[in-house]
Short mmCIF file of C-alpha atoms and ligand atoms in Angstrom, two decimals:
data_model
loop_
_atom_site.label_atom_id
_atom_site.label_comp_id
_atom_site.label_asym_id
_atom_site.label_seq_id
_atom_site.Cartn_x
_atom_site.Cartn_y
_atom_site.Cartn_z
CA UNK A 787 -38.67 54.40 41.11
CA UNK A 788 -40.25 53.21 38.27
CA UNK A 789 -40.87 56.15 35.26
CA UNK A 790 -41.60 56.23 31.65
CA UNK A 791 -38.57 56.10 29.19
CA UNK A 792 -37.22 56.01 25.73
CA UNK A 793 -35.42 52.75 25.46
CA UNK A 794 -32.89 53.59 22.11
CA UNK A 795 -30.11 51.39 21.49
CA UNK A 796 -26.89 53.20 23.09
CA UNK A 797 -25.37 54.08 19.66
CA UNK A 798 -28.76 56.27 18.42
CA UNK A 799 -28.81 57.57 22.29
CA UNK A 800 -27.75 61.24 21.56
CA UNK A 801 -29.99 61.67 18.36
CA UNK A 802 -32.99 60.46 20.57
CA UNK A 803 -32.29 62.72 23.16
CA UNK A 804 -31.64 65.57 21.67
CA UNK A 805 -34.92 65.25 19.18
CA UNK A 806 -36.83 64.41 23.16
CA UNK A 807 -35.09 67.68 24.37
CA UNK A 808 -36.41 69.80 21.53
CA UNK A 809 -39.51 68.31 21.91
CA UNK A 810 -39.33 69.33 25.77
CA UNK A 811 -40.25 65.71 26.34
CA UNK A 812 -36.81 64.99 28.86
CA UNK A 813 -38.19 64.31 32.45
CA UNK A 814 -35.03 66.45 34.56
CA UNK A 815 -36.27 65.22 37.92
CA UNK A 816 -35.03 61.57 36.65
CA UNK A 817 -31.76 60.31 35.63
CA UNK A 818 -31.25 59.13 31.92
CA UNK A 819 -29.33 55.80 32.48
CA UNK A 820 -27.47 53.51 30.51
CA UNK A 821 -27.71 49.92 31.04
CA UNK A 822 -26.57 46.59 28.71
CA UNK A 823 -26.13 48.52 25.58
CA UNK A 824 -29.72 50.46 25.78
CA UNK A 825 -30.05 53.98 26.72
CA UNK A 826 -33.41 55.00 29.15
CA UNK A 827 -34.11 58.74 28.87
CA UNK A 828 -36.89 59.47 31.05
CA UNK A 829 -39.80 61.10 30.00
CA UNK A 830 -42.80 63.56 30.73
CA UNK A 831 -45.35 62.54 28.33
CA UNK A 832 -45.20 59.13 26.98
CA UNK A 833 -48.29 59.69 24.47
CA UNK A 834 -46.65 62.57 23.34
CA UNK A 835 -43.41 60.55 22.14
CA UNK A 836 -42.62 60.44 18.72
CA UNK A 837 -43.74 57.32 16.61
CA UNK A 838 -40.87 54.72 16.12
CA UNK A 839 -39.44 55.24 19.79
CA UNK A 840 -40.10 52.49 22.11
CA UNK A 841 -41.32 53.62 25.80
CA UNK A 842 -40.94 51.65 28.46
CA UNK A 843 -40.80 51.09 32.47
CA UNK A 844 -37.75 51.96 33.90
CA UNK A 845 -36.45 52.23 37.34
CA UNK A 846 -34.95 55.44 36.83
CA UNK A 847 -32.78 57.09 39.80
CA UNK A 848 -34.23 60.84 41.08
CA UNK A 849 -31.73 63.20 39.98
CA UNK A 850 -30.76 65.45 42.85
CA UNK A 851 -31.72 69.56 42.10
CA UNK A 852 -29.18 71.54 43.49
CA UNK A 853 -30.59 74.02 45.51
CA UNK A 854 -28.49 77.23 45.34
CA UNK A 855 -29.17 80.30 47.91
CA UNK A 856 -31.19 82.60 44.96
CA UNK A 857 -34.01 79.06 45.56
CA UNK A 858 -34.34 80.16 49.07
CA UNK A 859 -34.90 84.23 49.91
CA UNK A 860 -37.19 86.29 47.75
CA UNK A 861 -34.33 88.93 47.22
CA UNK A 862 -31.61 89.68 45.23
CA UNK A 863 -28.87 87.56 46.35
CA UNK A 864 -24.68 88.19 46.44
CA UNK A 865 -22.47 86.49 47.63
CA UNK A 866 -18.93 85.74 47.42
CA UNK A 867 -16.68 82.18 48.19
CA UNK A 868 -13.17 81.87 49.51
CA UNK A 869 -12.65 77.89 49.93
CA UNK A 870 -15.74 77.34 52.01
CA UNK A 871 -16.78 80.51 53.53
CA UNK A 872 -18.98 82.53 52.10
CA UNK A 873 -19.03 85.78 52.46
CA UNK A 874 -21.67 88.73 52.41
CA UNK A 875 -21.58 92.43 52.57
CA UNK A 876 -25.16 93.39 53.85
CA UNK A 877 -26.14 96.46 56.29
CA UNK A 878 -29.65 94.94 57.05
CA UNK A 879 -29.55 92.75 60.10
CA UNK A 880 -32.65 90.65 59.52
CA UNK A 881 -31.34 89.78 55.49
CA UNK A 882 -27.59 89.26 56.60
CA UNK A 883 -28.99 86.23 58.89
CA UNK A 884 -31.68 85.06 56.19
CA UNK A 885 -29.24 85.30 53.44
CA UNK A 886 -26.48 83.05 55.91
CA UNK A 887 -29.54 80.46 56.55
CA UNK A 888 -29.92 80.10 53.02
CA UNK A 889 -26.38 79.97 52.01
CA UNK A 890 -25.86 77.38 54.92
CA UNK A 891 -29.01 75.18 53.71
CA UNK A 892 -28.23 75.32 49.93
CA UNK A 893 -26.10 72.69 48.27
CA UNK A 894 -23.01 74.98 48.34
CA UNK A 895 -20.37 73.78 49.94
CA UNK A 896 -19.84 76.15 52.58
CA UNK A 897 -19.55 75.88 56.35
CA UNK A 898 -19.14 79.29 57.82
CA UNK A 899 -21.05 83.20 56.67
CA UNK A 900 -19.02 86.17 57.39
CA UNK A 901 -20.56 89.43 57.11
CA UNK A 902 -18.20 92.54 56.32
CA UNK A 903 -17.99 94.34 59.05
CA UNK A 904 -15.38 96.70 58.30
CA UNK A 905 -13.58 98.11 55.04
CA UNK A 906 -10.12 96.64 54.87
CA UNK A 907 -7.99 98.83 57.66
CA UNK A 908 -4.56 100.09 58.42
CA UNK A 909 -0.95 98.39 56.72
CA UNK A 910 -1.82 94.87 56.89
CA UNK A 911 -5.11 95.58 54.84
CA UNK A 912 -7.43 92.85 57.23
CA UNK A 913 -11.20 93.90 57.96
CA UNK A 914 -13.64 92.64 61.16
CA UNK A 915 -16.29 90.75 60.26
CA UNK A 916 -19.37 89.44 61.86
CA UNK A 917 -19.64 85.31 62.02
CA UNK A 918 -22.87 84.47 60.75
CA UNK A 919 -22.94 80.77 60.84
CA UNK A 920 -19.84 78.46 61.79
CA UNK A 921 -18.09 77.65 64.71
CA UNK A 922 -14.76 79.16 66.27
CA UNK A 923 -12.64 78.66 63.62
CA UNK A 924 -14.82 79.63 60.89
CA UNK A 925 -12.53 82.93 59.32
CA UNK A 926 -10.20 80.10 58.30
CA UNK A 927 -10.18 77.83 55.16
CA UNK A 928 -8.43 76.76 52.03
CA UNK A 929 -9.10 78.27 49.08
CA UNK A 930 -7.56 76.86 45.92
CA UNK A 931 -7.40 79.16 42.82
CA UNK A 932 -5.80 77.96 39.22
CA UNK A 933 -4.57 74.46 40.51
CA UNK A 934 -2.72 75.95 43.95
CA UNK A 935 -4.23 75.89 47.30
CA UNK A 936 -4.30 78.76 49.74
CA UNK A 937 -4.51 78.22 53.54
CA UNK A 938 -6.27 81.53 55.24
CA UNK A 939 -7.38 82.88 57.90
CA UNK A 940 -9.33 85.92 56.98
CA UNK A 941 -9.42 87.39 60.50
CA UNK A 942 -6.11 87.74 60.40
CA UNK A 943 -4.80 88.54 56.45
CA UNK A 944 -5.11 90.15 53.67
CA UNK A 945 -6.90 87.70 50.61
CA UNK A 946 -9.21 88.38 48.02
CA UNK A 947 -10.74 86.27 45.05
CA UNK A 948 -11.19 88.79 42.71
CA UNK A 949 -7.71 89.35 41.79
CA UNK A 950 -7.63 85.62 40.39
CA UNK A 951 -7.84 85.96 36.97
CA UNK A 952 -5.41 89.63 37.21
CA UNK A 953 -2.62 87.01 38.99
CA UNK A 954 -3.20 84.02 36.86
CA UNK A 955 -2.32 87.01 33.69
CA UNK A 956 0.87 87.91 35.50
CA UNK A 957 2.07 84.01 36.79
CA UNK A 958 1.75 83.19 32.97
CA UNK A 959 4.45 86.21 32.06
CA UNK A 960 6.74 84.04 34.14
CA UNK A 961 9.60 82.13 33.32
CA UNK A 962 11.50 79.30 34.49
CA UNK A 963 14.48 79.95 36.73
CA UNK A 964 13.58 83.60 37.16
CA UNK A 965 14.28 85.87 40.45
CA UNK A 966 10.52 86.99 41.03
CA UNK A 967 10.58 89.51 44.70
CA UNK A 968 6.49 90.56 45.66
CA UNK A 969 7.02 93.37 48.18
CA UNK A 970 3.19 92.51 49.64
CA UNK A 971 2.84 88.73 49.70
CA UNK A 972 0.64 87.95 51.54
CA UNK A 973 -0.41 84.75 51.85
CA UNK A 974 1.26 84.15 48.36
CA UNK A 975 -1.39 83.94 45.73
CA UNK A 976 1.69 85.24 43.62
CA UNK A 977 4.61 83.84 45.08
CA UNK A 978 2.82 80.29 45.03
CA UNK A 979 2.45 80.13 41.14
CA UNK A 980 5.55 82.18 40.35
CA UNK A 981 7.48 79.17 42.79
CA UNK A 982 5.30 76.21 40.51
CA UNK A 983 6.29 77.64 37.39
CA UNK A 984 9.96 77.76 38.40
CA UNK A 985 10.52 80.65 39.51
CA UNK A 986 12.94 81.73 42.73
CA UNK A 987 10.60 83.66 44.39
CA UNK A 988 11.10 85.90 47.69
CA UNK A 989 7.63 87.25 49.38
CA UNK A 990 7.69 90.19 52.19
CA UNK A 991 5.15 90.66 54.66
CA UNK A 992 4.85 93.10 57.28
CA UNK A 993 2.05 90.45 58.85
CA UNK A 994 4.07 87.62 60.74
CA UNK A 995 0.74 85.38 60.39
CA UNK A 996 0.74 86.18 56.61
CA UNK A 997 4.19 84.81 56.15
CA UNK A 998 3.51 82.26 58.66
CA UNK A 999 0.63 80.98 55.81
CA UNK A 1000 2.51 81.71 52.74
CA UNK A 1001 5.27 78.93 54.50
CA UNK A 1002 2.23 76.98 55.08
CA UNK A 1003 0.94 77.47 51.58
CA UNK A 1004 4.79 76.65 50.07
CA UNK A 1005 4.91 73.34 51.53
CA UNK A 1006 1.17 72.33 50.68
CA UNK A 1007 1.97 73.32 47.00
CA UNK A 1008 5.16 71.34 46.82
CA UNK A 1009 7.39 74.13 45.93
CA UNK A 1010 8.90 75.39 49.94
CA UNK A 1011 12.33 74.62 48.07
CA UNK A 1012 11.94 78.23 45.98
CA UNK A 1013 10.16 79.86 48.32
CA UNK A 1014 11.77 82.58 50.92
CA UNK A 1015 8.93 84.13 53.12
CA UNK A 1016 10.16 87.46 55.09
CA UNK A 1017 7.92 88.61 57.81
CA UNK A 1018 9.03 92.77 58.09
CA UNK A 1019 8.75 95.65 56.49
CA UNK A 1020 10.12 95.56 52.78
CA UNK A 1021 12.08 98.62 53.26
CA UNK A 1022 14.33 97.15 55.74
CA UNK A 1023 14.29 93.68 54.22
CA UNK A 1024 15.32 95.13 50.54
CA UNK A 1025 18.89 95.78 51.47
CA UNK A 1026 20.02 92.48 50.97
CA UNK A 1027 18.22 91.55 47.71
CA UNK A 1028 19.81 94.85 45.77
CA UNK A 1029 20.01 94.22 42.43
CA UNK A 1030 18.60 90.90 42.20
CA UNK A 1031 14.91 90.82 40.70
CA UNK A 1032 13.85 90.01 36.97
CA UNK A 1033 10.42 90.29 38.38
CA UNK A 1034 9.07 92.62 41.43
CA UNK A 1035 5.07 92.49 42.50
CA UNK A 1036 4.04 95.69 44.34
CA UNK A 1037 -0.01 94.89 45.23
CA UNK A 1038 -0.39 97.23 48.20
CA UNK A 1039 -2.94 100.07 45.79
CA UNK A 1040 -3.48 103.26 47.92
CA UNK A 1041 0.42 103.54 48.88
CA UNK A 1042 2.85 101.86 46.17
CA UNK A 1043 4.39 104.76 45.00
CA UNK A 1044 5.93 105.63 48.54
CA UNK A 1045 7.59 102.49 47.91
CA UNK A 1046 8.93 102.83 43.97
CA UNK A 1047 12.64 103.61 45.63
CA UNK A 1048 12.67 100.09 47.47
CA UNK A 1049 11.21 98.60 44.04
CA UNK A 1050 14.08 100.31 41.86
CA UNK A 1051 16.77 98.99 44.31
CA UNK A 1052 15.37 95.36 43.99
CA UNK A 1053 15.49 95.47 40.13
CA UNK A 1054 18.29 94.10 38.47
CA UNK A 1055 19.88 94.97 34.77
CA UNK A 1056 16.25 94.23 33.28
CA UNK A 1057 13.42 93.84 35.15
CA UNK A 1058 9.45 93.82 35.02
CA UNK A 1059 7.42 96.00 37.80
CA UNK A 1060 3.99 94.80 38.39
CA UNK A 1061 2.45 97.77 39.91
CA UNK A 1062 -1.13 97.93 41.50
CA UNK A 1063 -2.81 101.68 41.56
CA UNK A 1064 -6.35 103.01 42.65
CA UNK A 1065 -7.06 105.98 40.76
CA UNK A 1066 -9.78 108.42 39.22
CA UNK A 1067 -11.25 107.00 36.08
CA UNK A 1068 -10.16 110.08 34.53
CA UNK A 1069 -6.69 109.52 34.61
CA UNK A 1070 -6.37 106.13 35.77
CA UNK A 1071 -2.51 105.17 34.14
CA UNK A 1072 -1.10 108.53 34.46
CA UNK A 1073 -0.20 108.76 38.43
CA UNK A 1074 1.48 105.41 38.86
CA UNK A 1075 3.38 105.91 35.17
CA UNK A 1076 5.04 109.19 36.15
CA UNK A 1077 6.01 107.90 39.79
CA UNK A 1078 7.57 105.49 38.62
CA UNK A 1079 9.41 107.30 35.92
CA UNK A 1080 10.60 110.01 38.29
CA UNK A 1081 11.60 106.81 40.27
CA UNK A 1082 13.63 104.94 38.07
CA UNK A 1083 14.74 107.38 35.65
CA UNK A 1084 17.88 108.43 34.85
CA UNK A 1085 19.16 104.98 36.12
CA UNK A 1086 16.46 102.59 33.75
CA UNK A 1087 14.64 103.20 30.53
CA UNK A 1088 11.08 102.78 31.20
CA UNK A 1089 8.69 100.61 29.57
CA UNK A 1090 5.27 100.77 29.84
CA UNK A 1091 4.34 97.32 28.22
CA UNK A 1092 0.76 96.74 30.07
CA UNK A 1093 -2.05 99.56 31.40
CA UNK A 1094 -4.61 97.44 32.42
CA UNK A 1095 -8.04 98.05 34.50
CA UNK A 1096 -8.11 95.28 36.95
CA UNK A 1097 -11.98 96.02 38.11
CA UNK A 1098 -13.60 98.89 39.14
CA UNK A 1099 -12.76 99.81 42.89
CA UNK A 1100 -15.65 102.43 43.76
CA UNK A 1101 -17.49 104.81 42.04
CA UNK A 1102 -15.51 106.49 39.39
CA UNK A 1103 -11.97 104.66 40.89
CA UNK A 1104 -10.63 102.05 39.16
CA UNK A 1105 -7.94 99.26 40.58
CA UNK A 1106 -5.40 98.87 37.98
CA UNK A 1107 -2.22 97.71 36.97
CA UNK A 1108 1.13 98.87 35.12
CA UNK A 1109 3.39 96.05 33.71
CA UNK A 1110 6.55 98.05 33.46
CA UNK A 1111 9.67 96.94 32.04
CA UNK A 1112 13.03 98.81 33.39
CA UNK A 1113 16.12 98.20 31.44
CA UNK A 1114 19.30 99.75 33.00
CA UNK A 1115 20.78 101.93 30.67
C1 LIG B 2351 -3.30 94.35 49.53
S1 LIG B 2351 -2.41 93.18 50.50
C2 LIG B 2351 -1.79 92.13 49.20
C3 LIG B 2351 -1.42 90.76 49.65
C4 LIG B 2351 -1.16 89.78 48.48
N1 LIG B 2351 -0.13 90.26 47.57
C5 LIG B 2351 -2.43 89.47 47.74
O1 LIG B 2351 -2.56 89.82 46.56
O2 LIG B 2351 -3.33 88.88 48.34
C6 LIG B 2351 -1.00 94.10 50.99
C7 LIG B 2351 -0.07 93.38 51.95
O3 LIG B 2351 1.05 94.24 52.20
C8 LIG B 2351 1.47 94.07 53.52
N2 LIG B 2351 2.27 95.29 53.87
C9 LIG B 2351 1.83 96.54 54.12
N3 LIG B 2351 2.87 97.37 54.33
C10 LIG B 2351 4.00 96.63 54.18
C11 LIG B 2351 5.39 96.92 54.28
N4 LIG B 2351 5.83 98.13 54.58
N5 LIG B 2351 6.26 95.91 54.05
C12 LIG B 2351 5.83 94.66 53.75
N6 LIG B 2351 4.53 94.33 53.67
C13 LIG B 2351 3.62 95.30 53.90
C14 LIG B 2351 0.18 93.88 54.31
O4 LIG B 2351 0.40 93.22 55.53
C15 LIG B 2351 -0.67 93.06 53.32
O5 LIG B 2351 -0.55 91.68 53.56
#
């Protein structure tokens, strides 16, 4: 469709448009486009342009407005994405399904709602949910988190988004040709980017269809070749992997510390203990630290190297995590 624009010469192009933007003279509903060596930044008010800019007729494409959920309910929106499900955590009936309508008619890229339905529930940690919008398949997806993809199917595993950026801190820790052992993998959001960034990695589930993924999620990341999935329970599996880790993930919060013996068995001569905790803000470090010391002590020196608060879990209870390093003395 034909609109006013600034014609400028391609080379004076930014200057123009940023002396049009501060003049709040930019039309957004129109595309600025460039064509033989000439720049066409539409515009709202062509009287209103500055002397010594040319305006002319141009056949300027609509620009598309992304219409995001927030655009469509008059509430308070929140939402959150795992590849492309969305999903919500509303008690109200009547806003769950207008909130999934909007999310379903917005420009995100999502195909199925789920609705919490549940907390997450007994040792494999998976929750109900209620489908809001999306056919029989719709709890599973691929989500893909700092350049890996993760196959899911959240009906039936463990996986959350928020721990992104804490597992992106700990895959950078890790080294090339390392012996990295997570006692909870899960899908393997750790194993996964321990295994791209060299590491031989070994990942224990007590959930066969969790292990079943994280062999899944091995071959679609190109790196099945350092990857050992173990469907059981770690206590049972840790016999044969004495003495062998540099590196040993323990993300299973409310219980770790009934596991700290299996951990200390796995480490070898030095080794580094990621160790995930839910505690009382008042003391959030000081339960896992002295479990593990009575753990690991006299057999390793103890080194507390990270205390860090991962997010805040519920009121005054924090998730965090200990980076411990154990040295055998
Ligand atoms: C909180 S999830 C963490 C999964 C994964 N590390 C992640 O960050 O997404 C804990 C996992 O531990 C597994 N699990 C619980 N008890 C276990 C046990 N005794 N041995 C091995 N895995 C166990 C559950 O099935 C669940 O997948």
């Amino acid at each position: 469709m034909s609109v006013p624009c600034v014609r400028v010469a391609r080379e004076d192009g930014e200057r123009a448009r940023q002396d049009l933007a501060a003049a709040e003279l930019i039309d957004d509903t129109h595309q600025i486009e460039h064509d033989e060596g000439w720049l066409y930044i539409p515009v709202v008010d062509p009287a209103a342009v500055p002397e010594g800019l040319t305006v002319v007729e141009h056949d300027a494409p609509a620009r598309e407005t992304q219409t995001m959920p927030a655009d469509l309910v008059d509430f308070d929106v929140s939402y959150e994405r795992i590849g492309d499900v969305a999903i919500v955590d509303e008690d109200d009936d009547e806003r769950a399904r207008a909130l999934a309508d909007a999310i379903v008619e917005s420009a995100l890229p999502v195909h199925t709602v789920l609705n919490r339905a549940s907390k997450v529930k007994g040792d494999l940690r998976v929750r109900d949910w209620e489908v809001l919008a999306g056919d029989g398949n719709a709890t599973e997806t691929v989500h893909r988190e700092y350049g890996c993809e993760f196959a899911v199917d959240l009906a039936e595993v463990y996986f959350s988004p928020r721990l992104a950026t804490e597992r992106h801190r700990v895959a950078e820790q890790v080294r090339d040709g390392e012996r990295a052992f997570d006692m909870f993998a899960g899908v393997g959001p750790f194993v996964i980017p321990f295994a791209k960034r060299g590491a031989e990695t070994v990942g224990v589930d007590l959930n066969g269809t969790a292990i079943e993924y994280l062999r899944e999620n091995a071959r679609r990341n190109g790196v099945a070749d350092r990857v050992t999935a173990i469907e059981g329970d770690v206590r049972d599996v840790a016999g044969k992997y004495e003495d062998w880790a540099d590196r040993i993930v323990m993300n299973l919060p409310h219980s770790a510390d009934d596991f700290l013996d299996t951990a200390v068995s796995l480490a070898g001569d030095e080794a580094v203990l990621h160790y995930y905790d839910i505690q009382h803000e008042d003391d959030p470090y000081g339960p896992g630290e002295r479990a593990i010391r009575a753990a690991a002590q006299p057999e390793y020196d103890v080194t507390v190297e990270t205390r860090h608060t991962v997010r805040s879990y519920a009121p005054h209870e924090l998730n965090v995590v200990l980076d411990v390093r154990l040295t055998r003395v």
